[in-house]
Amino acid sequence: MTEPTHDEAHSGSLGERLNWLRAAVLGANDGIVSTAGLVVGVAGATDDRSALLTAGLAGLLAGSMSMAAGEYVSVSTQRDSEKAALALEKRELREQPEAELAELAGLLQERGMSREVAREAAEQLTERDALRAHARVELGIDPDELTNPWHAAWASFVSFTVGALLPLLAIVLPPADWRLWVTVVSVLAALALTGWSSARLGSAAAGPAVLRNVVGGALAMGVTYAAGTLLGVAGV
């Protein structure tokens, strides 16, 4: 008789990779929606290919740089907080070792261990590596895998750029009579795919995520196209 198996992941590194992959999917989704809204809005005012290309490239570069800078600042702040928490924990371990040992035992006891087992586990973990034990159990931080702001920035930049290229190419490559419809259909199809992907990565139902993505993208393009058309009619 074979042992039952399941697909649940228990690896912290796997969870970290899934988080980065989910962030990449969401970054691509942002690139698709924002650039599509921009070029469709301009298409409502003019059918000049140069104007559409200029607007699309400007939106792609501005959006990707903004996403990268935002992720860098955000993750840098998180990393600074993690390093500060580790430094404080290191000082407390040096100045109050017994109190920290009792705290670790209490945390393990809260996780379901008996008092005796929790105390013994805390002593063994402290002997092996006290800082790493407290970082993981008390702070939820892996000292060996602190968040990297450069990785986050590059991931956001690349994912946004890849997503933004779709509506940009869709609006400038086809003939003038087909541009709008090719862009709308390709964008909605891509949003359905990113919605499905994000749902699968989060082990959630795909239908609602796909619907939210498609409706949101369609609404964004509809609003910007209407605004561009009104500005075009007004001769702005």
Tab-separated table of C-alpha atoms in Angstrom:
chain	number	residue	atom	x	y	z
A	1	MET	CA	0.000	0.000	0.000
A	2	THR	CA	1.397	3.381	-0.981
A	3	GLU	CA	1.427	6.324	1.355
A	4	PRO	CA	-1.066	9.123	0.575
A	5	THR	CA	0.456	12.148	-1.045
A	6	HIS	CA	-0.631	15.730	-1.556
A	7	ASP	CA	0.640	18.772	-3.417
A	8	GLU	CA	0.784	21.237	-0.552
A	9	ALA	CA	4.074	23.140	-0.528
A	10	HIS	CA	5.978	23.392	2.756
A	11	SER	CA	9.153	25.018	1.469
A	12	GLY	CA	9.701	28.633	2.433
A	13	SER	CA	11.738	29.213	-0.729
A	14	LEU	CA	8.882	27.825	-2.825
A	15	GLY	CA	6.465	30.192	-1.148
A	16	GLU	CA	8.833	33.070	-1.850
A	17	ARG	CA	9.046	32.113	-5.535
A	18	LEU	CA	5.269	31.937	-5.763
A	19	ASN	CA	5.012	35.424	-4.247
A	20	TRP	CA	7.441	36.798	-6.833
A	21	LEU	CA	5.570	35.030	-9.630
A	22	ARG	CA	2.263	36.427	-8.410
A	23	ALA	CA	3.812	39.920	-8.272
A	24	ALA	CA	5.068	39.497	-11.835
A	25	VAL	CA	1.597	38.521	-13.051
A	26	LEU	CA	0.042	41.523	-11.311
A	27	GLY	CA	2.745	43.817	-12.722
A	28	ALA	CA	2.024	42.578	-16.229
A	29	ASN	CA	-1.666	43.117	-15.591
A	30	ASP	CA	-1.014	46.735	-14.580
A	31	GLY	CA	1.072	47.267	-17.702
A	32	ILE	CA	-1.702	45.913	-19.915
A	33	VAL	CA	-4.503	47.971	-18.367
A	34	SER	CA	-2.700	51.298	-17.979
A	35	THR	CA	-1.096	51.273	-21.435
A	36	ALA	CA	-4.275	50.028	-23.100
A	37	GLY	CA	-6.272	52.806	-21.472
A	38	LEU	CA	-3.721	55.356	-22.634
A	39	VAL	CA	-3.436	54.291	-26.275
A	40	VAL	CA	-7.168	53.677	-26.666
A	41	GLY	CA	-7.835	57.125	-25.253
A	42	VAL	CA	-5.432	58.684	-27.756
A	43	ALA	CA	-7.004	56.575	-30.517
A	44	GLY	CA	-10.327	58.170	-29.671
A	45	ALA	CA	-8.852	61.571	-30.502
A	46	THR	CA	-6.613	60.722	-33.477
A	47	ASP	CA	-5.672	57.872	-35.788
A	48	ASP	CA	-2.145	59.183	-36.354
A	49	ARG	CA	0.269	56.264	-35.898
A	50	SER	CA	3.114	58.479	-34.656
A	51	ALA	CA	0.925	59.991	-31.953
A	52	LEU	CA	-0.233	56.550	-30.837
A	53	LEU	CA	3.317	55.192	-30.754
A	54	THR	CA	4.606	58.221	-28.837
A	55	ALA	CA	1.832	58.014	-26.273
A	56	GLY	CA	2.247	54.270	-25.867
A	57	LEU	CA	6.019	54.421	-25.427
A	58	ALA	CA	5.724	57.290	-22.969
A	59	GLY	CA	3.173	55.335	-20.962
A	60	LEU	CA	5.294	52.190	-21.044
A	61	LEU	CA	8.462	53.941	-19.867
A	62	ALA	CA	6.742	56.080	-17.252
A	63	GLY	CA	4.764	53.177	-15.892
A	64	SER	CA	7.646	50.703	-15.758
A	65	MET	CA	9.986	53.215	-14.109
A	66	SER	CA	7.303	54.216	-11.626
A	67	MET	CA	6.590	50.588	-10.751
A	68	ALA	CA	10.289	49.820	-10.351
A	69	ALA	CA	10.942	52.867	-8.185
A	70	GLY	CA	7.894	52.181	-6.050
A	71	GLU	CA	8.880	48.556	-5.484
A	72	TYR	CA	12.465	49.524	-4.697
A	73	VAL	CA	11.409	52.067	-2.077
A	74	SER	CA	8.792	49.768	-0.574
A	75	VAL	CA	11.022	46.700	-0.349
A	76	SER	CA	13.988	48.774	0.876
A	77	THR	CA	11.828	50.008	3.739
A	78	GLN	CA	10.792	46.439	4.512
A	79	ARG	CA	14.405	45.256	4.424
A	80	ASP	CA	15.494	48.086	6.734
A	81	SER	CA	12.743	47.100	9.178
A	82	GLU	CA	13.831	43.457	9.062
A	83	LYS	CA	17.478	44.364	9.700
A	84	ALA	CA	16.501	46.665	12.573
A	85	ALA	CA	14.367	43.918	14.135
A	86	LEU	CA	17.236	41.429	13.853
A	87	ALA	CA	19.668	43.905	15.415
A	88	LEU	CA	17.307	44.491	18.337
A	89	GLU	CA	16.823	40.751	18.797
A	90	LYS	CA	20.583	40.199	18.751
A	91	ARG	CA	21.059	42.805	21.479
A	92	GLU	CA	18.293	41.322	23.615
A	93	LEU	CA	19.833	37.863	23.279
A	94	ARG	CA	23.161	39.238	24.460
A	95	GLU	CA	21.744	41.246	27.372
A	96	GLN	CA	18.807	39.036	28.482
A	97	PRO	CA	19.502	35.446	27.395
A	98	GLU	CA	17.288	33.787	30.015
A	99	ALA	CA	14.336	36.062	29.317
A	100	GLU	CA	14.696	35.416	25.599
A	101	LEU	CA	14.880	31.672	26.176
A	102	ALA	CA	11.665	31.812	28.205
A	103	GLU	CA	10.038	33.923	25.488
A	104	LEU	CA	10.982	31.413	22.785
A	105	ALA	CA	9.646	28.543	24.879
A	106	GLY	CA	6.402	30.439	25.371
A	107	LEU	CA	6.024	31.033	21.654
A	108	LEU	CA	6.578	27.366	20.912
A	109	GLN	CA	4.061	26.457	23.603
A	110	GLU	CA	1.507	28.743	21.933
A	111	ARG	CA	1.999	26.705	18.756
A	112	GLY	CA	0.772	23.560	20.454
A	113	MET	CA	3.765	22.094	22.273
A	114	SER	CA	3.547	21.037	25.888
A	115	ARG	CA	5.425	23.180	28.378
A	116	GLU	CA	8.179	20.619	28.845
A	117	VAL	CA	8.644	19.936	25.132
A	118	ALA	CA	8.576	23.652	24.312
A	119	ARG	CA	11.274	24.348	26.893
A	120	GLU	CA	13.482	21.538	25.599
A	121	ALA	CA	12.983	22.626	21.967
A	122	ALA	CA	13.781	26.237	22.870
A	123	GLU	CA	17.006	25.179	24.579
A	124	GLN	CA	18.093	23.072	21.613
A	125	LEU	CA	17.277	25.815	19.107
A	126	THR	CA	19.119	28.375	21.229
A	127	GLU	CA	22.215	26.175	21.442
A	128	ARG	CA	22.201	25.678	17.681
A	129	ASP	CA	21.528	29.293	16.609
A	130	ALA	CA	19.633	31.564	18.970
A	131	LEU	CA	19.252	34.487	16.593
A	132	ARG	CA	17.946	32.375	13.729
A	133	ALA	CA	15.496	30.623	16.052
A	134	HIS	CA	14.065	33.886	17.373
A	135	ALA	CA	14.033	35.441	13.912
A	136	ARG	CA	11.944	32.635	12.482
A	137	VAL	CA	9.666	31.862	15.427
A	138	GLU	CA	9.216	35.324	16.928
A	139	LEU	CA	9.686	37.667	13.966
A	140	GLY	CA	8.776	35.454	11.021
A	141	ILE	CA	12.027	36.427	9.272
A	142	ASP	CA	14.602	34.194	7.611
A	143	PRO	CA	17.964	35.923	8.232
A	144	ASP	CA	19.433	34.175	5.188
A	145	GLU	CA	16.728	35.374	2.793
A	146	LEU	CA	16.011	39.017	3.492
A	147	THR	CA	13.946	40.778	0.859
A	148	ASN	CA	15.998	42.246	-1.993
A	149	PRO	CA	14.823	45.656	-3.298
A	150	TRP	CA	16.740	45.302	-6.566
A	151	HIS	CA	15.069	41.998	-7.357
A	152	ALA	CA	11.671	43.536	-6.679
A	153	ALA	CA	12.444	46.596	-8.807
A	154	TRP	CA	13.650	44.580	-11.794
A	155	ALA	CA	10.751	42.147	-11.550
A	156	SER	CA	8.249	45.016	-11.582
A	157	PHE	CA	10.032	46.816	-14.420
A	158	VAL	CA	10.190	43.728	-16.638
A	159	SER	CA	6.662	42.484	-15.912
A	160	PHE	CA	5.099	45.910	-16.495
A	161	THR	CA	7.063	46.346	-19.734
A	162	VAL	CA	6.023	42.926	-21.044
A	163	GLY	CA	2.388	43.653	-20.263
A	164	ALA	CA	2.514	47.127	-21.794
A	165	LEU	CA	4.024	45.907	-25.067
A	166	LEU	CA	0.826	44.055	-25.978
A	167	PRO	CA	-1.535	47.045	-26.293
A	168	LEU	CA	1.268	49.188	-27.727
A	169	LEU	CA	1.964	46.773	-30.583
A	170	ALA	CA	-1.734	46.050	-31.072
A	171	ILE	CA	-2.534	49.730	-31.593
A	172	VAL	CA	0.318	50.588	-34.002
A	173	LEU	CA	0.848	47.479	-36.148
A	174	PRO	CA	-2.600	46.726	-37.675
A	175	PRO	CA	-4.199	48.872	-40.396
A	176	ALA	CA	-6.026	51.966	-39.152
A	177	ASP	CA	-9.496	50.420	-39.534
A	178	TRP	CA	-8.548	47.427	-37.415
A	179	ARG	CA	-6.426	49.021	-34.698
A	180	LEU	CA	-9.080	49.644	-32.094
A	181	TRP	CA	-10.758	46.256	-32.347
A	182	VAL	CA	-7.491	44.332	-32.438
A	183	THR	CA	-6.345	46.200	-29.335
A	184	VAL	CA	-9.574	45.674	-27.412
A	185	VAL	CA	-9.805	41.963	-28.188
A	186	SER	CA	-6.135	41.238	-27.495
A	187	VAL	CA	-6.176	43.226	-24.264
A	188	LEU	CA	-9.295	41.508	-22.944
A	189	ALA	CA	-7.846	38.103	-23.841
A	190	ALA	CA	-4.599	38.946	-22.050
A	191	LEU	CA	-6.494	40.187	-18.987
A	192	ALA	CA	-8.461	36.954	-18.904
A	193	LEU	CA	-5.154	35.062	-18.922
A	194	THR	CA	-3.568	37.144	-16.128
A	195	GLY	CA	-6.747	36.849	-14.078
A	196	TRP	CA	-6.724	33.091	-14.476
A	197	SER	CA	-2.999	32.921	-13.667
A	198	SER	CA	-3.280	35.013	-10.494
A	199	ALA	CA	-6.219	32.901	-9.317
A	200	ARG	CA	-4.327	29.675	-9.913
A	201	LEU	CA	-1.265	30.964	-8.066
A	202	GLY	CA	-3.471	31.896	-5.131
A	203	SER	CA	-5.451	28.621	-5.265
A	204	ALA	CA	-8.664	30.622	-5.763
A	205	ALA	CA	-11.585	30.239	-8.147
A	206	ALA	CA	-10.607	31.446	-11.619
A	207	GLY	CA	-14.028	32.700	-12.729
A	208	PRO	CA	-14.363	35.739	-10.439
A	209	ALA	CA	-10.730	36.783	-11.002
A	210	VAL	CA	-11.104	36.583	-14.786
A	211	LEU	CA	-14.378	38.490	-14.666
A	212	ARG	CA	-12.921	41.262	-12.495
A	213	ASN	CA	-9.926	41.641	-14.786
A	214	VAL	CA	-11.927	41.703	-18.003
A	215	VAL	CA	-14.622	44.063	-16.708
A	216	GLY	CA	-12.043	46.404	-15.175
A	217	GLY	CA	-9.978	46.523	-18.366
A	218	ALA	CA	-13.042	47.048	-20.556
A	219	LEU	CA	-14.232	49.853	-18.294
A	220	ALA	CA	-10.825	51.543	-18.348
A	221	MET	CA	-10.641	51.429	-22.151
A	222	GLY	CA	-14.241	52.569	-22.516
A	223	VAL	CA	-13.757	55.597	-20.262
A	224	THR	CA	-10.487	56.704	-21.866
A	225	TYR	CA	-11.815	56.184	-25.385
A	226	ALA	CA	-14.872	58.309	-24.600
A	227	ALA	CA	-12.657	61.023	-23.124
A	228	GLY	CA	-10.330	60.953	-26.137
A	229	THR	CA	-13.241	61.080	-28.560
A	230	LEU	CA	-14.743	64.105	-26.796
A	231	LEU	CA	-11.392	65.895	-26.809
A	232	GLY	CA	-10.935	65.060	-30.492
A	233	VAL	CA	-14.363	66.423	-31.370
A	234	ALA	CA	-13.634	69.552	-29.383
A	235	GLY	CA	-10.394	69.991	-31.324
A	236	VAL	CA	-8.190	69.896	-28.219
